[in-house]
Amino acid sequence: MLMAPGADVAHGRVGPAWLACSALAAFGVIYVMTVRAEFDESLRDGRQPRYLLLALAALTYATNIAFGHSWILLFILLSLACGALLGGKQLAIVLLLLSSSDGAISGFHGGGVWASAATAYGTFLSGLVTAAILSLHQLISQLRPTRQKLARAPVSQERLRFSRDLHDLLGHTMSVVAVKAEAVRRLAPRDLDAALSHASDIESVSRQALTEIREAVSGYRNGSLTAELERARSVLDASGIAVTVQESGPPLASQTEALVGWVVREGVTNVVRHSGASSCRIELDTDGDRAVLRITDDGDGSGAGSGACAQGGGWRAGGTGLKGLAERMSMAGGSLTAGPAPRRGFQLTAELPVEEER
């Protein structure tokens, strides 16, 4: 771009030569300083690039008014510098002003209508393309770390899913096995048939647990609510806890049923491990637009461990299981609350939106 004005000076089309050469050299130096400042992160947001841009604009207008001819190309360089620094509405106004000035000055020095229009168009397009390319480059730079985060997110989610599934599966299964084994030990001396029945249950639960763990690893496990309720009855009976199950309303969609089954599993496991209860009531109501599950026991927390436990006469819900369930429920649009029952003991309440089966 600077070669054309330099040719004007060399062929004596503009003068005085020393002034034109000095102006051309000054323009080149200021242009380089402006562009470097615009791409320097430590300077870009300061005042220096704008001051340099103003100086470049003043020199561009002064040389074009004084010399004309090929010096009109300096407007294109000025437009490039503006496109690198400015943006949005401000850039549009500046580019319109520069292209209008370019065309007007070109016409003032005897340029034809088409020549003036062509230089004005070139000035406007140069700044616009520069701004577009730099904006695209900046967007790509911002998207790169986002893409890396998105690539890591599924891995973290899968780890969290597997951690929850493994905890819920093994926690419940080990509780059932422990309770059944204790029952075998108690019953073996006086009632061999009952002891063998519990031993058979241990075998059945262990085999089922192996299948569920394989499914959890594969990520395709969907629990059966009916099966979970039957297991709940079995493990509570074996623990000497009287159980009442009450169901009302239509069947649930498979995904909702699976999630309610997880709540039954974890809730009953906590009752067996931590409550010290003599009775437990499981209520499921699927009427309306939300399914509500309540697991209530009359325990005093005398068996409290790492789950729901008594503390200072009140109750608190802790442990990995209930926290994991609360996160699952939240992601499904539901809620999980745990605390003292209305009369005595502990109550776990889960609510989920009812979805139609697809």
CSV table of C-alpha atoms in Angstrom, one decimal:
chain,number,residue,atom,x,y,z
A,1,MET,CA,0.0,0.0,0.0
A,2,LEU,CA,2.9,2.4,0.7
A,3,MET,CA,4.6,1.7,-2.6
A,4,ALA,CA,2.0,3.6,-4.6
A,5,PRO,CA,2.4,6.9,-2.6
A,6,GLY,CA,6.2,6.3,-2.7
A,7,ALA,CA,6.0,6.0,-6.5
A,8,ASP,CA,4.2,9.4,-6.6
A,9,VAL,CA,7.1,10.9,-4.6
A,10,ALA,CA,9.7,9.3,-6.8
A,11,HIS,CA,8.1,10.5,-10.1
A,12,GLY,CA,7.6,14.0,-8.8
A,13,ARG,CA,3.8,13.9,-8.8
A,14,VAL,CA,3.7,15.3,-5.3
A,15,GLY,CA,5.9,17.7,-3.5
A,16,PRO,CA,7.8,19.0,-1.8
A,17,ALA,CA,9.5,15.6,-1.9
A,18,TRP,CA,11.1,15.9,1.6
A,19,LEU,CA,7.8,16.6,3.2
A,20,ALA,CA,6.0,13.7,1.4
A,21,CYS,CA,8.9,11.3,2.2
A,22,SER,CA,8.8,12.4,5.9
A,23,ALA,CA,5.0,12.0,6.0
A,24,LEU,CA,5.1,8.5,4.4
A,25,ALA,CA,7.8,7.4,6.8
A,26,ALA,CA,5.9,8.7,9.8
A,27,PHE,CA,2.7,7.0,8.5
A,28,GLY,CA,4.5,3.6,8.3
A,29,VAL,CA,6.0,4.0,11.7
A,30,ILE,CA,2.7,5.0,13.4
A,31,TYR,CA,0.8,2.3,11.5
A,32,VAL,CA,3.2,-0.4,12.8
A,33,MET,CA,3.0,1.0,16.3
A,34,THR,CA,-0.8,1.1,16.2
A,35,VAL,CA,-1.2,-2.5,15.0
A,36,ARG,CA,1.3,-3.8,17.6
A,37,ALA,CA,-0.5,-2.0,20.4
A,38,GLU,CA,-3.8,-3.3,19.2
A,39,PHE,CA,-2.6,-6.9,19.4
A,40,ASP,CA,-0.7,-6.5,22.6
A,41,GLU,CA,-3.0,-7.8,25.4
A,42,SER,CA,-1.3,-5.5,28.0
A,43,LEU,CA,-2.0,-2.4,25.8
A,44,ARG,CA,-5.2,-3.2,23.9
A,45,ASP,CA,-7.6,-2.1,26.6
A,46,GLY,CA,-5.6,1.1,27.5
A,47,ARG,CA,-5.5,4.5,25.8
A,48,GLN,CA,-2.3,4.1,23.8
A,49,PRO,CA,-3.9,2.2,20.8
A,50,ARG,CA,-6.6,4.8,20.5
A,51,TYR,CA,-4.2,7.7,20.7
A,52,LEU,CA,-2.1,6.1,18.0
A,53,LEU,CA,-5.2,5.5,15.9
A,54,LEU,CA,-6.1,9.1,16.1
A,55,ALA,CA,-2.6,10.2,15.1
A,56,LEU,CA,-2.8,7.8,12.2
A,57,ALA,CA,-6.2,9.2,11.1
A,58,ALA,CA,-4.9,12.8,11.4
A,59,LEU,CA,-1.9,12.0,9.2
A,60,THR,CA,-4.1,10.1,6.7
A,61,TYR,CA,-6.4,13.0,6.2
A,62,ALA,CA,-3.6,15.6,6.1
A,63,THR,CA,-1.6,13.7,3.5
A,64,ASN,CA,-4.6,12.9,1.3
A,65,ILE,CA,-5.8,16.5,1.3
A,66,ALA,CA,-2.3,17.8,0.6
A,67,PHE,CA,-1.2,15.2,-2.0
A,68,GLY,CA,-4.1,13.2,-3.4
A,69,HIS,CA,-3.3,10.7,-6.2
A,70,SER,CA,-2.2,7.3,-4.8
A,71,TRP,CA,-2.2,8.5,-1.2
A,72,ILE,CA,-5.9,7.7,-1.1
A,73,LEU,CA,-4.7,4.1,-0.5
A,74,LEU,CA,-3.7,5.1,3.0
A,75,PHE,CA,-7.4,5.2,3.9
A,76,ILE,CA,-7.4,1.4,3.4
A,77,LEU,CA,-4.6,0.9,5.9
A,78,LEU,CA,-6.4,3.2,8.3
A,79,SER,CA,-9.5,1.1,7.9
A,80,LEU,CA,-7.6,-2.1,8.6
A,81,ALA,CA,-6.3,-0.5,11.8
A,82,CYS,CA,-9.8,0.6,12.8
A,83,GLY,CA,-11.2,-2.9,12.1
A,84,ALA,CA,-8.6,-4.4,14.5
A,85,LEU,CA,-9.4,-2.2,17.4
A,86,LEU,CA,-13.0,-1.1,17.1
A,87,GLY,CA,-16.2,-3.1,17.0
A,88,GLY,CA,-20.0,-3.0,16.8
A,89,LYS,CA,-21.8,0.2,16.1
A,90,GLN,CA,-18.7,2.3,16.7
A,91,LEU,CA,-16.8,0.5,13.9
A,92,ALA,CA,-19.8,0.9,11.5
A,93,ILE,CA,-19.9,4.6,12.1
A,94,VAL,CA,-16.1,5.0,11.7
A,95,LEU,CA,-16.0,2.9,8.5
A,96,LEU,CA,-18.9,4.9,7.0
A,97,LEU,CA,-17.1,8.2,7.8
A,98,LEU,CA,-13.8,6.9,6.4
A,99,SER,CA,-15.3,5.6,3.1
A,100,SER,CA,-17.2,8.8,2.7
A,101,SER,CA,-14.1,10.9,3.3
A,102,ASP,CA,-12.1,8.6,0.9
A,103,GLY,CA,-14.6,9.1,-1.9
A,104,ALA,CA,-15.0,12.9,-1.3
A,105,ILE,CA,-11.2,13.5,-1.2
A,106,SER,CA,-10.7,11.3,-4.3
A,107,GLY,CA,-13.3,13.4,-6.1
A,108,PHE,CA,-11.8,16.6,-4.9
A,109,HIS,CA,-8.5,15.7,-6.5
A,110,GLY,CA,-10.1,14.9,-9.9
A,111,GLY,CA,-10.9,11.2,-9.5
A,112,GLY,CA,-13.8,10.0,-11.5
A,113,VAL,CA,-17.1,8.9,-10.0
A,114,TRP,CA,-16.4,5.2,-10.4
A,115,ALA,CA,-12.8,5.5,-9.1
A,116,SER,CA,-14.1,7.4,-6.0
A,117,ALA,CA,-16.8,4.8,-5.4
A,118,ALA,CA,-14.3,2.0,-5.8
A,119,THR,CA,-11.8,3.4,-3.3
A,120,ALA,CA,-14.6,4.2,-0.9
A,121,TYR,CA,-15.9,0.6,-1.2
A,122,GLY,CA,-12.4,-0.8,-0.7
A,123,THR,CA,-12.0,1.3,2.5
A,124,PHE,CA,-15.3,0.1,4.0
A,125,LEU,CA,-14.8,-3.5,3.1
A,126,SER,CA,-11.2,-3.7,4.4
A,127,GLY,CA,-12.2,-2.7,7.9
A,128,LEU,CA,-15.3,-4.9,7.9
A,129,VAL,CA,-13.4,-8.0,6.8
A,130,THR,CA,-10.6,-7.4,9.3
A,131,ALA,CA,-13.1,-7.0,12.1
A,132,ALA,CA,-15.0,-10.2,11.0
A,133,ILE,CA,-11.8,-12.3,10.8
A,134,LEU,CA,-10.5,-11.1,14.2
A,135,SER,CA,-13.9,-11.7,15.8
A,136,LEU,CA,-14.0,-15.2,14.4
A,137,HIS,CA,-10.5,-15.8,15.7
A,138,GLN,CA,-11.4,-14.6,19.1
A,139,LEU,CA,-14.5,-16.7,19.2
A,140,ILE,CA,-12.5,-19.8,18.2
A,141,SER,CA,-10.0,-19.0,21.0
A,142,GLN,CA,-12.9,-18.8,23.5
A,143,LEU,CA,-14.5,-22.0,22.2
A,144,ARG,CA,-11.3,-24.1,22.5
A,145,PRO,CA,-11.3,-24.3,26.4
A,146,THR,CA,-15.1,-24.7,26.3
A,147,ARG,CA,-14.7,-27.7,24.0
A,148,GLN,CA,-12.1,-29.2,26.4
A,149,LYS,CA,-14.5,-28.7,29.3
A,150,LEU,CA,-17.3,-30.4,27.3
A,151,ALA,CA,-15.0,-33.3,26.5
A,152,ARG,CA,-14.2,-33.7,30.2
A,153,ALA,CA,-17.9,-33.3,31.4
A,154,PRO,CA,-19.1,-36.8,30.2
A,155,VAL,CA,-16.2,-38.5,31.9
A,156,SER,CA,-17.0,-36.7,35.2
A,157,GLN,CA,-20.7,-37.5,34.8
A,158,GLU,CA,-20.0,-41.2,34.1
A,159,ARG,CA,-17.7,-41.4,37.1
A,160,LEU,CA,-20.4,-39.8,39.3
A,161,ARG,CA,-23.1,-42.1,37.9
A,162,PHE,CA,-21.0,-45.2,38.5
A,163,SER,CA,-20.1,-44.0,42.0
A,164,ARG,CA,-23.8,-43.6,42.9
A,165,ASP,CA,-24.9,-46.9,41.3
A,166,LEU,CA,-22.1,-48.8,43.0
A,167,HIS,CA,-22.8,-47.3,46.4
A,168,ASP,CA,-26.6,-47.9,46.2
A,169,LEU,CA,-26.1,-51.4,44.8
A,170,LEU,CA,-23.5,-52.6,47.2
A,171,GLY,CA,-24.8,-50.7,50.2
A,172,HIS,CA,-28.2,-52.3,49.9
A,173,THR,CA,-27.0,-55.8,49.0
A,174,MET,CA,-24.5,-55.9,51.8
A,175,SER,CA,-27.2,-54.9,54.3
A,176,VAL,CA,-29.5,-57.6,53.0
A,177,VAL,CA,-26.8,-60.2,53.1
A,178,ALA,CA,-25.7,-59.1,56.7
A,179,VAL,CA,-29.3,-59.3,57.9
A,180,LYS,CA,-30.0,-62.6,56.3
A,181,ALA,CA,-26.8,-64.1,57.6
A,182,GLU,CA,-27.6,-63.0,61.1
A,183,ALA,CA,-31.0,-64.6,60.7
A,184,VAL,CA,-29.4,-67.8,59.6
A,185,ARG,CA,-27.1,-67.7,62.6
A,186,ARG,CA,-30.1,-67.2,65.0
A,187,LEU,CA,-32.4,-69.7,63.4
A,188,ALA,CA,-29.9,-72.5,62.6
A,189,PRO,CA,-29.9,-74.1,66.1
A,190,ARG,CA,-33.7,-74.3,66.4
A,191,ASP,CA,-35.3,-73.9,62.9
A,192,LEU,CA,-33.2,-75.4,60.2
A,193,ASP,CA,-35.8,-75.0,57.5
A,194,ALA,CA,-36.2,-71.2,58.2
A,195,ALA,CA,-32.4,-70.9,58.3
A,196,LEU,CA,-32.0,-72.6,54.9
A,197,SER,CA,-34.7,-70.3,53.5
A,198,HIS,CA,-32.7,-67.3,54.5
A,199,ALA,CA,-29.5,-68.8,53.2
A,200,SER,CA,-31.3,-69.3,49.8
A,201,ASP,CA,-32.3,-65.7,49.9
A,202,ILE,CA,-28.6,-64.7,50.4
A,203,GLU,CA,-27.7,-66.7,47.4
A,204,SER,CA,-30.5,-65.2,45.3
A,205,VAL,CA,-29.6,-61.6,46.4
A,206,SER,CA,-25.9,-62.1,45.7
A,207,ARG,CA,-26.6,-63.4,42.2
A,208,GLN,CA,-29.0,-60.5,41.5
A,209,ALA,CA,-26.4,-58.1,42.8
A,210,LEU,CA,-23.8,-59.5,40.4
A,211,THR,CA,-26.2,-58.9,37.5
A,212,GLU,CA,-27.0,-55.4,38.7
A,213,ILE,CA,-23.4,-54.5,39.0
A,214,ARG,CA,-22.7,-55.7,35.5
A,215,GLU,CA,-25.6,-53.6,34.3
A,216,ALA,CA,-24.4,-50.6,36.3
A,217,VAL,CA,-21.0,-50.9,34.7
A,218,SER,CA,-22.7,-51.0,31.3
A,219,GLY,CA,-24.9,-48.0,32.2
A,220,TYR,CA,-28.2,-49.7,31.3
A,221,ARG,CA,-29.6,-50.5,34.7
A,222,ASN,CA,-33.3,-49.7,35.2
A,223,GLY,CA,-34.6,-50.9,38.6
A,224,SER,CA,-38.0,-52.5,39.0
A,225,LEU,CA,-40.1,-50.8,41.6
A,226,THR,CA,-42.1,-54.0,42.3
A,227,ALA,CA,-38.9,-55.9,42.8
A,228,GLU,CA,-37.5,-53.3,45.1
A,229,LEU,CA,-40.7,-53.3,47.2
A,230,GLU,CA,-40.6,-57.1,47.5
A,231,ARG,CA,-36.9,-56.9,48.6
A,232,ALA,CA,-37.9,-54.2,51.1
A,233,ARG,CA,-40.5,-56.4,52.6
A,234,SER,CA,-38.1,-59.3,52.8
A,235,VAL,CA,-35.2,-57.5,54.4
A,236,LEU,CA,-37.4,-55.6,56.9
A,237,ASP,CA,-39.1,-58.9,57.9
A,238,ALA,CA,-35.7,-60.5,58.3
A,239,SER,CA,-34.6,-57.6,60.5
A,240,GLY,CA,-37.6,-57.9,62.8
A,241,ILE,CA,-39.2,-54.7,61.5
A,242,ALA,CA,-42.9,-54.8,60.8
A,243,VAL,CA,-43.5,-53.4,57.3
A,244,THR,CA,-46.6,-51.9,55.7
A,245,VAL,CA,-46.6,-51.1,52.0
A,246,GLN,CA,-49.4,-48.9,50.6
A,247,GLU,CA,-49.6,-48.1,46.8
A,248,SER,CA,-52.2,-45.9,45.1
A,249,GLY,CA,-52.5,-44.4,41.6
A,250,PRO,CA,-51.6,-45.5,38.1
A,251,PRO,CA,-48.3,-47.2,37.2
A,252,LEU,CA,-45.3,-45.0,36.6
A,253,ALA,CA,-43.1,-44.5,33.5
A,254,SER,CA,-40.1,-46.8,33.4
A,255,GLN,CA,-37.5,-44.0,34.1
A,256,THR,CA,-39.6,-42.6,37.0
A,257,GLU,CA,-40.2,-46.1,38.4
A,258,ALA,CA,-36.5,-46.8,38.3
A,259,LEU,CA,-35.7,-43.7,40.2
A,260,VAL,CA,-38.4,-44.4,42.8
A,261,GLY,CA,-37.0,-47.9,43.2
A,262,TRP,CA,-33.6,-46.3,44.0
A,263,VAL,CA,-35.2,-44.3,46.8
A,264,VAL,CA,-37.0,-47.4,48.2
A,265,ARG,CA,-33.7,-49.3,48.2
A,266,GLU,CA,-31.7,-46.5,49.9
A,267,GLY,CA,-34.4,-45.6,52.3
A,268,VAL,CA,-35.0,-49.2,53.5
A,269,THR,CA,-31.2,-49.7,53.8
A,270,ASN,CA,-31.0,-46.7,56.1
A,271,VAL,CA,-33.9,-48.0,58.2
A,272,VAL,CA,-32.2,-51.4,58.7
A,273,ARG,CA,-28.8,-49.9,59.4
A,274,HIS,CA,-29.5,-46.8,61.4
A,275,SER,CA,-33.0,-46.5,62.8
A,276,GLY,CA,-33.4,-49.1,65.5
A,277,ALA,CA,-37.1,-49.1,64.5
A,278,SER,CA,-39.7,-51.7,65.2
A,279,SER,CA,-42.0,-50.7,62.3
A,280,CYS,CA,-41.7,-49.1,58.9
A,281,ARG,CA,-44.4,-47.8,56.5
A,282,ILE,CA,-43.8,-47.3,52.8
A,283,GLU,CA,-46.4,-45.2,51.0
A,284,LEU,CA,-46.5,-44.5,47.2
A,285,ASP,CA,-49.0,-42.1,45.7
A,286,THR,CA,-48.9,-41.6,41.9
A,287,ASP,CA,-52.2,-39.7,41.5
A,288,GLY,CA,-51.9,-36.2,40.1
A,289,ASP,CA,-49.0,-34.7,38.3
A,290,ARG,CA,-46.4,-35.8,40.9
A,291,ALA,CA,-45.5,-39.1,42.4
A,292,VAL,CA,-44.9,-39.0,46.2
A,293,LEU,CA,-43.0,-41.7,48.1
A,294,ARG,CA,-42.8,-41.7,51.9
A,295,ILE,CA,-40.7,-44.1,54.0
A,296,THR,CA,-41.5,-43.6,57.7
A,297,ASP,CA,-40.1,-45.5,60.6
A,298,ASP,CA,-40.6,-45.3,64.4
A,299,GLY,CA,-36.9,-45.6,65.3
A,300,ASP,CA,-34.9,-43.4,67.7
A,301,GLY,CA,-31.6,-43.6,65.8
A,302,SER,CA,-30.1,-46.1,68.2
A,303,GLY,CA,-28.6,-47.9,65.3
A,304,ALA,CA,-27.3,-44.6,63.8
A,305,GLY,CA,-24.2,-44.8,61.6
A,306,SER,CA,-23.2,-42.8,58.5
A,307,GLY,CA,-26.7,-42.3,57.1
A,308,ALA,CA,-29.7,-40.8,58.9
A,309,CYS,CA,-28.8,-40.5,62.5
A,310,ALA,CA,-30.0,-39.0,65.7
A,311,GLN,CA,-28.1,-36.0,67.0
A,312,GLY,CA,-28.9,-33.8,69.9
A,313,GLY,CA,-32.6,-34.9,70.0
A,314,GLY,CA,-33.1,-33.9,66.4
A,315,TRP,CA,-32.4,-35.6,63.1
A,316,ARG,CA,-30.0,-34.9,60.2
A,317,ALA,CA,-29.7,-36.6,56.9
A,318,GLY,CA,-26.1,-37.3,55.7
A,319,GLY,CA,-24.0,-39.9,54.0
A,320,THR,CA,-23.2,-40.5,50.4
A,321,GLY,CA,-26.4,-42.4,49.7
A,322,LEU,CA,-29.0,-39.7,50.5
A,323,LYS,CA,-26.8,-37.0,48.9
A,324,GLY,CA,-26.5,-39.0,45.7
A,325,LEU,CA,-30.3,-39.6,45.7
A,326,ALA,CA,-30.9,-35.9,46.2
A,327,GLU,CA,-28.8,-35.1,43.2
A,328,ARG,CA,-30.5,-37.7,41.1
A,329,MET,CA,-33.9,-36.4,42.1
A,330,SER,CA,-32.9,-32.8,41.4
A,331,MET,CA,-31.7,-33.7,37.9
A,332,ALA,CA,-35.1,-35.3,37.2
A,333,GLY,CA,-37.0,-32.3,38.4
A,334,GLY,CA,-37.9,-33.8,41.8
A,335,SER,CA,-36.9,-33.3,45.4
A,336,LEU,CA,-35.8,-35.4,48.4
A,337,THR,CA,-36.3,-34.4,52.0
A,338,ALA,CA,-35.3,-36.3,55.1
A,339,GLY,CA,-36.1,-35.5,58.7
A,340,PRO,CA,-38.2,-36.2,61.8
A,341,ALA,CA,-41.5,-38.0,61.2
A,342,PRO,CA,-44.7,-36.1,62.3
A,343,ARG,CA,-45.1,-38.3,65.4
A,344,ARG,CA,-42.0,-40.2,66.0
A,345,GLY,CA,-39.0,-41.6,64.2
A,346,PHE,CA,-37.7,-40.6,60.8
A,347,GLN,CA,-39.3,-39.9,57.4
A,348,LEU,CA,-37.8,-39.9,53.9
A,349,THR,CA,-40.0,-38.1,51.3
A,350,ALA,CA,-39.4,-38.1,47.6
A,351,GLU,CA,-41.4,-36.2,45.0
A,352,LEU,CA,-41.1,-36.6,41.2
A,353,PRO,CA,-43.0,-35.3,38.2
A,354,VAL,CA,-45.2,-38.0,36.7
A,355,GLU,CA,-44.2,-38.6,33.1
A,356,GLU,CA,-46.2,-40.5,30.5
A,357,GLU,CA,-44.6,-43.7,29.1
A,358,ARG,CA,-43.2,-43.2,25.6
